[in-house]
Structure formats: C-alpha cells, structure tokens
Amino acid sequence: MERHGDDDDDPMQTINSHDKVSGQTFLVHNLSGSLLPELEEQGTMRRNDYYIPVSCEEKAADFGNTKDGGDSKYNKYDSIPLNSLKSDEAASGPKQGPTFQDGQRRVDYVLTYHIQKPRSFRRKTSHFGDYRILRSLRRSLSMMRGRDTPPPKEDPEVAAHKHRLDYHEDDKRFRQTEFEDNLREMGLELEKDEGNKIPGIGFLKIHAPWNVLCREAEFMKLKMPTKKVYEVKQGSDVVERINLFIRKVTAPLHPKVEPNRAQNVKHLSHPFSREKQHLFDLSDRESFFDSKTRASIVYEVLKRTRCTKAKYTMGITSLLGNGVYTAAYPLHDGDVDSMGPEANDRKILYEEWASYSVFYKYQPIGLIRKYFGEKIGLYFAWLGVYTQMLIPAAIVGAIVFLYGCATVDNDIPSMEICDPRNNITMCPLCDRACSYWKLKTACGTARASHLFDNPATVFFSIFMALWAAMFMEHWKRRQMRLNYIWDLTGFEEEEGHHRAEYEIQVMQKTLKKQDMSPKDKKVKLTCTDRAPAYMTGLFTMLFMVGVTFAVVFGVILYRISIRAALHMSSNPTARTNIRATVKGTAAVINLVIIIIMDEVYGALARWLTLLEVPKTDKSFEERLIIKTFVLKFANAFSPIVYLAFFRGRMVGRPGDYLYVIGSYRMEECAHAGCLMELCIQLCITMLGKQLIQNNLFEIGIPKIKKLIRRRKSDMDSQQQEDYNMTLQRHEKDHFLGPFVGLSPEYMEMIIQFGMVTLFVASFPLAPLFALLNNIIEIRLDAKKFVTEVRRPIAGSAKDIGIWYNLLRGLSKVAVIVNAFVISFTSDFIPRLVYQYMYSPDGSMHGFVNHTLSYFNVSDFQPGTAPLQPMHLGYEVQICRYKDYRETPWSNTPYDLSKEFWAILACRLAFVVVFQNVVMLMSDFVDWLIPDIPKDISLQIHKEKILMVELFMKEEEGKKLLRDSHAKQSPLQPRSRPASHTPSNC
C-alpha cells in the first residue's frame, strides 16, 4: 500500500480517506475544516480468520468502488460523494452528539494514545524496516563526521535506555499506522486531534458511515424496528382496567421519561437486512441507529481488525495492553448540566435516576437500556426487583424483632436468669484467672438473646426460604417481560472473539511447532497446556481458604487471651463488661480483615484467571466470577460459620477442658447461647461492608482522586471550571474513570443476598438493613455510571448469566443453613423438648435449672482452680455449667446424660423435616408460578404470526412483479414498484 509521506508530517491532519470513484471527489478534512487534496488509496479487504471478505459485487455495494463500472444494485448509494453529502446525511436533521471538525459526521468512538515528541522534531516512519535503514545511515554518517572530532562520551546505560525507548516508540507508531490503515479498509472514517488542551495525549475519532452501519448491523443480526406496528394487549378488559388503575395510582412514582410514548403499541422487529430495507423506517437515518448501537458496531469492527505485519497478530485488546493505544471508549451524549432546550439522555438519567431526591421513584429501565445497553439494563432491573422484594421481607423481619421486644418481659427462662432469688453459682469461664460468678449477671445477655431467639424466628426462616423462591420466580418473569420489550426473545449469545492473551499463546505455540514440524498449521491450547495453570489455581485457592481459616483462628486466640487478661486486671471498670468488650472488638477486627482480604482476593482471582488463558471474554468472566465468589464468600462467612456451628461445641467440661494452645481452652457460649454473638458479628459485618466497603469507598475514592488532581493543578477552582468549559466532549470523557465491568456490583449484592438468607434466623433485621443500603446503592451506582465513569460498550444479553445460578444455589443452601441454626445454635429445640417431655406442668418453669449440670470443685485438675476462690464471699463446693451431663454423685459422673441424646435426636429430626418441607414448598412455588407471563407468551406468538404474514405478503408482491414482467414486451421498459426502491446501503 502506498503512503503519502507528506501527509504524515502534519500533526493536525485528518486521516480520513475515501476512495475516488467514478470521477467524484470525496471529503477529507483537517482540523480547521478545509479540504485536503484528493487521496488515491485503493484498499483491499484483508482475509483473516475473523472477517471473511465479500464478493466483488457486495464489496462495490459496501465501498462504492466497482472495477468495471457495472450495474451494481447498491453502487449508487454506498459512498458519500461531495455532491450528495447534504442530501444523504445532512438533510436528515441536526446532528446528535459530538461531530468531526466538518460539523456533519458524528464521533462514534474514540481511541487515545501518547504523544512523546512533537512531529516537527521527529519524523514518522511509514514502515518499520525503513526505520532500521535510517538508523544505520545516521550511524554511518555520524562515524564519518566524527573521525576528526570524537563524539562526547555518554553513559552506556542511558544510551541503551534511549535506544529501547526509540525502538518501542517507533514500533508503536508502526502498529498504530497499520491498524488505522486497516480500519479505513473496513470503511471507517478517522480524524486525529493532537493539538488539544491535554498535553501528551492524542485522540483518534472514529465515525461509521451509513454503509458500514448497514453492513455490520446485518453481520451482527441486530434486531431493528420495522414499519409494522401492532397493538399490545395485557389480557382481558378487567386486567387492563386494573393495570390502568395501578398506573394512575403509582403515577407519582414513575420517572418523567418518554411521556408521549404509547403504552399499547409496539413495532415489529426483525434482524436488519440490506435487501429488506423497505421493511424499516429509514426516514431519519440519524436516529435509526442510536449512539449506543453505533458505538457497538464500531467496537465490533475494532475487535475484528488485526495488525498482521508484526510478529504476532494483534487486535485492539492487544494494542491497548501494549500501550499502542491508552484508552478506547464511546462518548457520552452530552453534559449533565447542559442548559440547552432539548435535554439529552444523559441529563435525563442524571435528573430522573442518579439523583438522591428521586430515591422513591421507579428506575427508567428502558432509558438505561437505551443508553448503556442490555447488560447494564438487566443489572439495574435485577437490582430493582431485588430491592422491591426486600420490602415485605424487611417488614416481616421488623415484626419478628418487635415481637421479641414485646415478649421479652414474659419470657420465663430470661425471668429465671434475672431473678435474684435464684442463687445459682456458675463455674469459672477460664483457668486460674477467672473465678466463680452468679448466673444473674448474665441477665442482660439473656434478655437481648430473646429478641432474636424466639418462636417467631422459626416462622421467619420458613418465610425467607419461600421469599427466596418467590424472588427467583418473580425475576424470571420480569426478565422474560424485558426480553419481549427489548426484542431479545430469539437472541442467542455467541461465543465471541478470542482474547488477545489467548491469541498470543496460540501464536507462540504455533511458532514452536513450526520449528519442529513445519507441516503443523492448526494449533490450539489444550487442557494439557493449561494443566499447570489449573493446578496452580486450585492449590492457591485452597491455600488462601486455609489462610482465611487461620485468620479466624487468630481472632479466636485474641478473644481467649483478651478475656483472660481482662479477668486478671486489677481495674474494676475493665472487669465489668468483659464479654461485651471482647465481642465488639473481635467483630471489628474481623470486619477490618474481611475488607482488606477482599481486595487481596479480588486481585488474586484475576491473576489466577489470567494464568489459565481463557479463550473468550465470556469464559474469562465466568472463571473469574467463580474464583472471586469462592474466595470472598469464604472470607466473609468463615467467622460467622465458626460462631454458628463450632463455638462452644468442642469445649469439654470443668476439670476436663479442651485446650487450644498451652493453657488457653476453647471458647464457651454464653448461657443464653451463641446466637447473640452470631447476631453481633453478622450485624457489624453486614453494616461495615455496606457502609465502608461498598458506599464509603465508592463515594470517597473518586472524591480523593479529584482532590489530588486539584492539588497537583496550578489552577484555582474558578480557573478549573473555566478550563473544563473549553474542553470538548472526548476530552472531558478522557478524565473520567474507566468502566471495570459489572462483576464488582453483582458480587457485593450476591454477598449481601447470602447474609440476608443464610443466617436470617439469627438476625431478622438483615432484610431491613439490606433494603436501606440498596436504596442508596441504586442511586450511588447510577451517579457513578452517569457522571464518574466513561460510557461503557453496550453489551447484548438476555439474562444475568452465571449470577442467577449463584443466587439459586444460595437460596437452596440457605434452607439447610437456617435449619441447622435453629436446631443447633438456638435454644428452640431444647425448649420444646423440655416443655413436652420433662416439664412437670407443661410450662417453661425450671428450664434454666434443667440445662445446667453440677460440678464438684474438688475435681479440678491441678493448676486450673481459681486463684481467688473466695471471690463471692463464701467457699464454693458445687458450681454449675451449661451442659447435659450426669451428676458427680451418679454411677457415671460427668458422662453425657440421656437428655443430651434425646435433644440431639430431636435436633437432627428437625433438620430433616424442616429441610424437606421447606424445599418441597419452594418447589411447589416454582411449579405454581410460570416462568413466562401469559400475556407475554401470547404477544410472542402474535409477533411470530405477524412476521409470517409480513413475509407472505412480500413474497406475493414479488410473485405479482415477476408475472407482470413476464407479460410485458421485451421492448417495453420495465417498471419498478414503489415497494422495491433502490437500496441505500
């Protein structure tokens, strides 16, 4: 391909070139808007594995350059000649969004790159081979000139560093030039902006002309609305009246978006085809493909375009990774504070969605999908459904908590513990340092435990299990409704393009095999190639899970040692609230460790996924999600699982305790059980993660970054504001943060869903806290997407993918976990057993005494008796401890009693019955509620019938046309029906 070297020297040159077709002149602009000379470049479509070139006739239709000047069907309308630009593009109305310097062509996508030196000091090379020749010539000339006067000596390391920088910079320029040439061959129009207000940054603005949009839309099988409109019915007349009444009642809750759109009318959609353009309404080309669709089309072209002259085939992802380009992003539609008469979609989203003043309103899901795409639209739709479903769960949870508050004064076990007449002496809580204590000192803990451990807790656990099933079914129905509205019913997600890292690995393997066996051409990465990475990932994850357990064990040692130290303290204030101090500080330490390890695990999961070299972006994302979920789930729930199922289980008894390290014995639960400590840990972890990690970090980190940029800048606030007013749209978006994907947003909601469902029996207020957090989270995420990050590429999807499987798995595991929490962590089963088997009058009187065993203090092991046995003012002979064991004066002293085995059997039976009954009820709910709403099913069927009728009418029209042509005389001119107008693509 021949290049005009003079054109490369101008830093302000627009690198937009068109073919010269049939003597027509094409527009090529520089940044001042003046016309450049005619550029006669003839590009040929490359043949590679990612894009198959079309035939000569179709190529003429795409680029408007027929070789023989034959009668091509699309030849007249494919290119944009000078004399038809106004009628073809400018006549459709005012341009929407940022444009090129000519004020006509819209900027659909932007690539940024570094500018190391001005081009007046550094000549751009057109080929990497020429660079090496020029360097050798310069070296020989410098040697000839330096025979008389030796050159000044230079540090070899500095010289080598400069040489490497020059080499890499010219290599990047060569790859950049080739990539841009290939983009032009694909039909895109480019314009460079290097004289902007951001020093060291160049911008490559990309515009997709109409013919490229049509071609790629057909290639991508994009569903576009046709001219055919049909009426949407939501059921019978009664159902429609009910829906109309609900809409009127909830009208203040709906955002002010698209007020004039008809609710009962829908366009029939069909995959775009250049041969069937008469089916679509192309009266306004500027709005037919919106900015989101145009950016997606350009991104698909960028992914298929390759640099093939380098050692490795490189696409846009590899070029971004190697620093050839520094960023790639579509532009936002406008400013959120624009004062124009017509508000852009971004401003509407900011006012009706991203503002905290509209927290009570529904989300404009349709506009979110229109602006950001289906993936982000589905995320916020799912988050909205989840938040709405939390409302009844929060109400019921608050009622359960209030029931506990109302009945705490009537709880007989709590009254017995707090009764000063019950002079029960308890055994020491630790060896030597701890002394005997009175049971009535645990009155506050017992009363607090009743707030969460009462009969209503069992009902709430069953309710939450059914709630999870209802939530999953409601989301499936909502998802199907959105698929119908967004024309995604027949959408099937393709495998996608290969990732850059995968291509490099394949290329390296190909080169190795060709050295050994030149006949081998087809190479791919097999499981054997990835086996070391798989094993590394497996062992690393197991090791990190072990690290998580070690951290939990470290916090256990902290609690044990701090409790012993506080008991030995001479300060009476420190000894009064020992248990509360240890609980609170340990929970805060766990929270800090969880937040820190979350960041470590996120980076580790990404590193392990990169080692495996997944083939496609979808495979990479799914593997990353699985690894991140396993590590973060273990990190968040390990302390909670320990408190729920292990603490106080393997303690032993007085005189025969189980020791951890040295003289530190295992922790015991309070007399009222471990449920209160589990509630405290769950409350601090949930609130801390939501307030600190999710909300405070998302708000604080961007603010800190802005503050740092202001401190580094020499301008004051007014100068900074004036400077921002002079920036163009692509320059403003450059200062925004990059879009990192939806995985972090989904992950924090999945962890929250686990805390809401898994241990809800111990913390009925969890749904309420989750609801309050999500109300803030929706607006916080909305503000971040609208104002703080660059506009993401619109991705098509018909569901939330692997996240739904994780949600369904958590909802099933939640049934089992809550069954064990009720059975083994709370006192629900021991109370039932006592009331119906051992109580003399069928009441709970005497339950506390029934749960306490006797111990003779003379049976203490040497060195474990209290140092202050007279702490209570009298000598203790018998002390009590919570367990079901035989008395010291029985034939089998301190053995497990028959009451223990009876309660254990009832606990296991309850787990089995609860699990099967609740799962059966959940499956019944799943079976009872259909996945697809009836009205949506009817409308989908109606669409299919209408589409068949539309094509049957088209075939009948074609048949009549052929018959009329057959009856015409050969000398008679052939007429063309109005429905078969010439194609404009």
XYZ file of N, CA, C and O in Angstrom, residues 200-330:
524
model
N 0.375 15.786 25.644
C 0.862 14.416 25.614
C -0.161 13.383 25.236
O 0.150 12.194 25.216
N -1.395 13.772 24.939
C -2.465 12.821 24.608
C -3.008 13.181 23.231
O -3.343 14.337 22.957
N -3.072 12.191 22.365
C -3.701 12.335 21.066
C -5.001 11.560 21.011
O -5.151 10.518 21.662
N -5.942 12.046 20.231
C -7.261 11.427 20.122
C -7.497 11.017 18.679
O -7.265 11.802 17.757
N -7.949 9.791 18.498
C -8.350 9.286 17.187
C -9.868 9.115 17.215
O -10.398 8.205 17.859
N -10.550 10.009 16.531
C -12.011 9.976 16.483
C -12.461 9.124 15.305
O -11.924 9.235 14.209
N -13.436 8.269 15.547
C -13.888 7.280 14.562
C -15.356 7.523 14.259
O -16.177 7.718 15.168
N -15.665 7.495 12.980
C -17.047 7.646 12.523
C -17.389 6.475 11.606
O -16.606 6.105 10.725
N -18.532 5.881 11.833
C -19.026 4.797 10.986
C -20.052 5.351 10.011
O -21.131 5.781 10.431
N -19.744 5.388 8.706
C -20.728 5.881 7.730
C -21.907 4.924 7.602
O -21.893 3.799 8.116
N -22.892 5.386 6.882
C -24.142 4.635 6.787
C -23.945 3.246 6.198
O -24.544 2.278 6.671
N -23.112 3.115 5.192
C -22.942 1.806 4.569
C -22.288 0.819 5.530
O -22.618 -0.376 5.541
N -21.365 1.291 6.350
C -20.734 0.408 7.339
C -21.737 0.008 8.412
O -21.777 -1.148 8.845
N -22.564 0.953 8.842
C -23.584 0.626 9.837
C -24.539 -0.433 9.322
O -24.888 -1.388 10.047
N -24.968 -0.283 8.063
C -25.873 -1.284 7.488
C -25.201 -2.640 7.376
O -25.784 -3.682 7.719
N -23.975 -2.645 6.874
C -23.261 -3.905 6.688
C -23.043 -4.632 8.013
O -23.303 -5.832 8.131
N -22.582 -3.890 9.034
C -22.296 -4.521 10.309
C -23.563 -4.904 11.061
O -23.583 -5.896 11.782
N -24.621 -4.107 10.896
C -25.880 -4.476 11.537
C -26.415 -5.781 10.978
O -26.956 -6.613 11.724
N -26.237 -5.974 9.688
C -26.647 -7.245 9.088
C -25.737 -8.375 9.550
O -26.194 -9.483 9.831
N -24.444 -8.080 9.646
C -23.488 -9.097 10.087
C -23.755 -9.504 11.536
O -23.660 -10.685 11.896
N -24.095 -8.542 12.388
C -24.350 -8.804 13.807
C -25.777 -9.269 14.078
O -26.114 -9.578 15.222
N -26.635 -9.274 13.038
C -28.019 -9.703 13.166
C -28.766 -8.874 14.206
O -29.487 -9.397 15.068
N -28.579 -7.558 14.130
C -29.255 -6.663 15.063
C -30.736 -6.563 14.725
O -31.103 -6.329 13.581
N -31.560 -6.728 15.723
C -32.997 -6.570 15.528
C -33.345 -5.091 15.555
O -33.053 -4.390 16.522
N -33.979 -4.630 14.489
C -34.360 -3.225 14.370
C -35.875 -3.139 14.161
O -36.476 -4.040 13.563
N -36.493 -2.060 14.627
C -37.946 -1.924 14.465
C -38.331 -1.699 13.010
O -37.696 -0.922 12.293
N -39.359 -2.389 12.581
C -39.875 -2.241 11.220
C -41.005 -1.211 11.211
O -41.380 -0.650 12.243
N -41.543 -0.980 10.030
C -42.677 -0.057 9.910
C -43.959 -0.663 10.462
O -44.897 0.062 10.781
N -44.010 -1.965 10.563
C -45.208 -2.647 11.024
C -45.427 -2.395 12.516
O -44.543 -2.609 13.337
N -46.604 -1.920 12.875
C -46.966 -1.619 14.252
C -48.205 -2.428 14.606
O -49.121 -2.559 13.792
N -48.210 -2.980 15.801
C -49.377 -3.747 16.235
C -49.723 -3.379 17.671
O -48.896 -2.834 18.419
N -50.927 -3.696 18.051
C -51.440 -3.335 19.374
C -51.076 -4.409 20.388
O -51.184 -5.607 20.123
N -50.615 -3.979 21.537
C -50.225 -4.880 22.626
C -51.342 -4.910 23.651
O -51.707 -3.870 24.215
N -51.878 -6.089 23.898
C -52.918 -6.269 24.896
C -52.341 -7.031 26.090
O -51.635 -8.004 25.920
N -52.651 -6.558 27.289
C -52.114 -7.151 28.502
C -53.095 -8.114 29.162
O -52.950 -8.424 30.335
N -54.059 -8.581 28.431
C -55.010 -9.525 28.989
C -56.430 -9.117 28.680
O -56.709 -8.402 27.707
N -57.341 -9.547 29.511
C -58.746 -9.223 29.319
C -59.002 -7.769 29.681
O -58.124 -7.046 30.152
N -60.247 -7.352 29.448
C -60.613 -5.964 29.764
C -60.485 -5.671 31.249
O -60.089 -4.567 31.652
N -60.797 -6.667 32.079
C -60.698 -6.459 33.528
C -59.241 -6.249 33.928
O -58.917 -5.363 34.731
N -58.351 -7.055 33.354
C -56.926 -6.918 33.679
C -56.392 -5.572 33.221
O -55.616 -4.906 33.930
N -56.826 -5.140 32.024
C -56.366 -3.843 31.522
C -56.874 -2.704 32.398
O -56.148 -1.727 32.639
N -58.106 -2.805 32.886
C -58.622 -1.757 33.767
C -57.859 -1.735 35.086
O -57.568 -0.662 35.629
N -57.535 -2.919 35.591
C -56.755 -2.970 36.840
C -55.375 -2.361 36.632
O -54.892 -1.580 37.464
N -54.744 -2.700 35.514
C -53.418 -2.138 35.228
C -53.491 -0.621 35.045
O -52.600 0.107 35.496
N -54.538 -0.150 34.390
C -54.697 1.294 34.209
C -54.891 1.996 35.549
O -54.316 3.065 35.795
N -55.661 1.381 36.434
C -55.866 1.954 37.766
C -54.557 1.990 38.557
O -54.246 2.987 39.225
N -53.780 0.910 38.462
C -52.495 0.862 39.178
C -51.540 1.915 38.637
O -50.815 2.570 39.404
N -51.536 2.106 37.305
C -50.662 3.121 36.726
C -51.048 4.528 37.190
O -50.184 5.368 37.428
N -52.357 4.780 37.314
C -52.776 6.100 37.777
C -52.395 6.321 39.236
O -51.981 7.420 39.628
N -52.559 5.282 40.051
C -52.221 5.416 41.471
C -50.722 5.614 41.660
O -50.280 6.427 42.483
N -49.925 4.857 40.892
C -48.467 4.922 41.040
C -47.819 5.922 40.095
O -46.597 5.883 39.917
N -48.594 6.797 39.495
C -48.024 7.776 38.556
C -46.946 8.648 39.189
O -45.922 8.932 38.559
N -47.086 9.101 40.447
C -46.001 9.912 41.036
C -44.699 9.145 41.228
O -43.645 9.772 41.409
N -44.773 7.812 41.198
C -43.563 7.010 41.412
C -42.805 6.735 40.123
O -41.686 6.211 40.179
N -43.381 7.079 38.987
C -42.730 6.817 37.713
C -41.867 8.015 37.310
O -42.267 9.165 37.488
N -40.683 7.768 36.771
C -39.831 8.884 36.338
C -40.423 9.575 35.118
O -41.181 8.976 34.338
N -40.082 10.835 34.950
C -40.592 11.630 33.835
C -39.735 11.377 32.606
O -38.886 12.194 32.225
N -39.968 10.235 31.983
C -39.195 9.807 30.812
C -40.177 9.352 29.749
O -41.091 8.561 30.030
N -40.004 9.849 28.522
C -40.821 9.468 27.383
C -42.305 9.549 27.714
O -43.032 8.544 27.709
N -42.824 10.731 28.027
C -44.244 10.814 28.416
C -45.199 10.579 27.271
O -46.339 10.210 27.486
N -44.747 10.806 26.019
C -45.656 10.716 24.872
C -45.661 9.342 24.216
O -46.294 9.155 23.194
N -44.911 8.417 24.772
C -44.843 7.113 24.128
C -46.112 6.306 24.406
O -46.582 6.243 25.540
N -46.645 5.711 23.376
C -47.860 4.906 23.541
C -47.529 3.610 24.263
O -46.572 2.925 23.938
N -48.328 3.275 25.256
C -48.067 2.097 26.057
C -48.587 0.818 25.416
O -48.137 -0.267 25.752
N -49.555 0.931 24.521
C -50.185 -0.264 23.968
C -49.850 -0.480 22.496
O -50.590 -1.159 21.779
N -48.747 0.114 22.019
C -48.333 -0.033 20.628
C -46.861 -0.439 20.600
O -46.056 0.100 21.356
N -46.525 -1.368 19.718
C -45.149 -1.850 19.615
C -44.810 -2.099 18.157
O -45.638 -2.590 17.390
N -43.575 -1.745 17.792
C -43.085 -2.016 16.453
C -42.655 -3.480 16.337
O -42.026 -4.025 17.251
N -42.970 -4.077 15.239
C -42.495 -5.422 14.945
C -41.019 -5.344 14.544
O -40.645 -4.552 13.680
N -40.183 -6.130 15.198
C -38.738 -6.075 14.967
C -38.285 -7.271 14.160
O -38.871 -8.365 14.233
N -37.202 -7.037 13.400
C -36.646 -8.083 12.549
C -35.153 -7.817 12.381
O -34.722 -6.659 12.360
N -34.330 -8.863 12.287
C -32.890 -8.639 12.055
C -32.665 -7.806 10.798
O -33.254 -8.065 9.746
N -31.820 -6.816 10.929
C -31.616 -5.872 9.837
C -31.016 -6.577 8.621
O -30.131 -7.424 8.740
N -31.500 -6.208 7.438
C -31.008 -6.761 6.181
C -31.006 -5.664 5.133
O -31.987 -4.922 4.997
N -29.905 -5.565 4.408
C -29.825 -4.554 3.364
C -30.760 -4.859 2.205
O -31.175 -3.971 1.472
N -31.090 -6.112 2.008
C -32.006 -6.475 0.937
C -33.457 -6.169 1.289
O -34.303 -6.144 0.407
N -33.740 -5.994 2.579
C -35.116 -5.760 3.018
C -35.238 -4.403 3.698
O -35.919 -4.249 4.706
N -34.560 -3.411 3.154
C -34.602 -2.084 3.770
C -35.991 -1.456 3.701
O -36.310 -0.586 4.509
N -36.784 -1.892 2.747
C -38.119 -1.313 2.630
C -38.998 -1.668 3.832
O -40.035 -1.046 4.047
N -38.587 -2.657 4.623
C -39.357 -3.015 5.808
C -39.152 -2.038 6.950
O -39.965 -1.960 7.874
N -38.038 -1.292 6.920
C -37.671 -0.438 8.042
C -37.927 1.021 7.696
O -37.869 1.420 6.533
N -38.159 1.789 8.732
C -38.403 3.224 8.564
C -37.060 3.942 8.558
O -36.467 4.197 9.620
N -36.556 4.282 7.382
C -35.255 4.932 7.224
C -35.404 6.412 6.900
O -34.495 7.007 6.314
N -36.533 7.002 7.295
C -36.721 8.419 7.000
C -35.736 9.297 7.760
O -35.317 10.342 7.275
N -35.331 8.868 8.957
C -34.360 9.619 9.744
C -33.191 8.703 10.060
O -33.234 7.925 11.012
N -32.167 8.784 9.239
C -31.018 7.898 9.431
C -30.265 8.201 10.722
O -29.663 7.308 11.317
N -30.266 9.448 11.161
C -29.508 9.815 12.346
C -30.046 9.137 13.599
O -29.296 8.856 14.517
N -31.327 8.896 13.657
C -31.920 8.276 14.834
C -32.217 6.793 14.640
O -32.600 6.134 15.610
N -32.059 6.272 13.432
C -32.344 4.852 13.224
C -31.353 4.003 14.015
O -31.744 3.083 14.734
N -30.063 4.284 13.887
C -29.051 3.661 14.737
C -28.690 4.682 15.819
O -28.077 5.711 15.524
N -29.085 4.403 17.066
C -28.777 5.354 18.129
C -27.301 5.281 18.492
O -26.541 4.456 17.976
N -26.870 6.172 19.380
C -25.450 6.271 19.720
C -24.929 4.992 20.347
O -23.783 4.598 20.118
N -25.758 4.319 21.136
C -25.331 3.053 21.741
C -25.078 1.993 20.689
O -24.069 1.276 20.731
N -25.965 1.882 19.715
C -25.807 0.884 18.655
C -24.631 1.214 17.755
O -23.862 0.319 17.362
N -24.448 2.479 17.431
C -23.319 2.879 16.590
C -21.994 2.546 17.269
O -21.062 2.038 16.628
N -21.887 2.825 18.561
C -20.656 2.506 19.279
C -20.409 1.002 19.316
O -19.268 0.544 19.181
N -21.468 0.211 19.481
C -21.306 -1.243 19.486
C -20.829 -1.747 18.127
O -19.993 -2.653 18.051
N -21.348 -1.171 17.063
C -20.932 -1.573 15.720
C -19.457 -1.247 15.502
O -18.687 -2.065 15.000
N -19.044 -0.041 15.881
C -17.633 0.335 15.725
C -16.743 -0.576 16.563
O -15.666 -1.005 16.118
N -17.186 -0.916 17.754
C -16.385 -1.799 18.612
C -16.235 -3.189 17.994
O -15.162 -3.803 18.095
N -17.278 -3.692 17.361
C -17.172 -4.984 16.680
C -16.163 -4.916 15.540
O -15.393 -5.848 15.324
N -16.157 -3.811 14.794
C -15.176 -3.646 13.725
C -13.765 -3.583 14.307
O -12.824 -4.178 13.774
N -13.599 -2.878 15.409
C -12.289 -2.782 16.051
C -11.803 -4.148 16.514
O -10.611 -4.463 16.403
N -12.702 -4.968 17.032
C -12.285 -6.289 17.503
C -11.881 -7.199 16.359
O -11.017 -8.062 16.526
N -12.510 -7.028 15.192
C -12.180 -7.896 14.066
C -10.937 -7.426 13.316
O -10.320 -8.207 12.595
N -10.585 -6.157 13.455
C -9.441 -5.614 12.737
C -8.160 -6.063 13.430
O -8.051 -6.010 14.654
N -7.169 -6.464 12.622
C -5.940 -7.019 13.168
C -4.722 -6.356 12.539
O -4.750 -5.922 11.386
N -3.641 -6.276 13.331
C -2.318 -5.930 12.809
C -1.603 -7.236 12.496
O -1.304 -8.012 13.400
N -1.321 -7.483 11.238
C -0.765 -8.769 10.819
C 0.691 -8.703 10.409
O 1.325 -9.736 10.218
N 1.269 -7.501 10.253
C 2.643 -7.396 9.795
C 3.640 -7.530 10.927
O 4.831 -7.634 10.696
N 3.174 -7.488 12.181
C 4.073 -7.659 13.303
C 4.316 -9.148 13.544
O 3.812 -10.007 12.826
N 5.118 -9.439 14.581
C 5.443 -10.840 14.864
C 4.194 -11.601 15.275
O 4.009 -12.757 14.926
N 3.319 -10.939 16.051
C 2.083 -11.556 16.487
C 0.907 -10.776 15.906
O 0.963 -9.561 15.762
N -0.165 -11.505 15.611
C -1.393 -10.859 15.179
C -2.024 -10.157 16.371
O -2.291 -10.778 17.400
N -2.256 -8.860 16.248
C -2.707 -8.075 17.384
C -4.007 -7.371 17.040
O -4.141 -6.779 15.964
N -4.962 -7.444 17.971
C -6.208 -6.724 17.843
C -6.223 -5.523 18.769
O -5.219 -5.149 19.367
N -7.397 -4.925 18.929
C -7.495 -3.712 19.732
C -7.160 -3.997 21.192
O -6.554 -3.162 21.882
N -7.515 -5.191 21.694
C -7.205 -5.508 23.086
C -5.704 -5.595 23.305
O -5.169 -5.075 24.296
N -4.996 -6.250 22.369
C -3.549 -6.340 22.482
C -2.902 -4.974 22.328
O -1.933 -4.655 23.022
N -3.417 -4.153 21.431
C -2.857 -2.822 21.245
C -3.048 -1.964 22.494
O -2.161 -1.173 22.856
N -4.164 -2.123 23.166
C -4.369 -1.407 24.424
C -3.451 -1.942 25.514
O -2.894 -1.173 26.306
N -3.272 -3.269 25.539
C -2.400 -3.848 26.548
C -0.944 -3.493 26.359
O -0.195 -3.356 27.336
N -0.505 -3.327 25.105
C 0.891 -2.998 24.824
C 1.161 -1.506 24.799
O 2.284 -1.087 24.518
N 0.162 -0.692 25.054
C 0.379 0.743 25.126
C 0.349 1.460 23.804
O 0.646 2.664 23.750
N 0.011 0.761 22.713
C -0.122 1.458 21.437
C -1.253 2.476 21.540
O -1.120 3.618 21.062
N -2.353 2.068 22.131
C -3.427 2.987 22.485
C -3.606 2.904 23.998
O -3.440 1.831 24.601
N -3.924 4.012 24.603
C -4.061 4.063 26.064
C -5.499 3.891 26.543
O -5.709 3.497 27.691
N -6.463 4.189 25.711
C -7.862 4.054 26.117
C -8.721 3.948 24.874
O -8.340 4.394 23.785
N -9.894 3.341 25.034
C -10.872 3.210 23.952
C -12.252 3.301 24.576
O -12.570 2.536 25.496
N -13.056 4.227 24.099
C -14.363 4.429 24.720
C -15.292 5.183 23.778
O -14.836 6.007 22.986
N -16.582 4.912 23.853
C -17.575 5.768 23.178
C -17.830 7.009 24.019
O -17.500 7.040 25.214
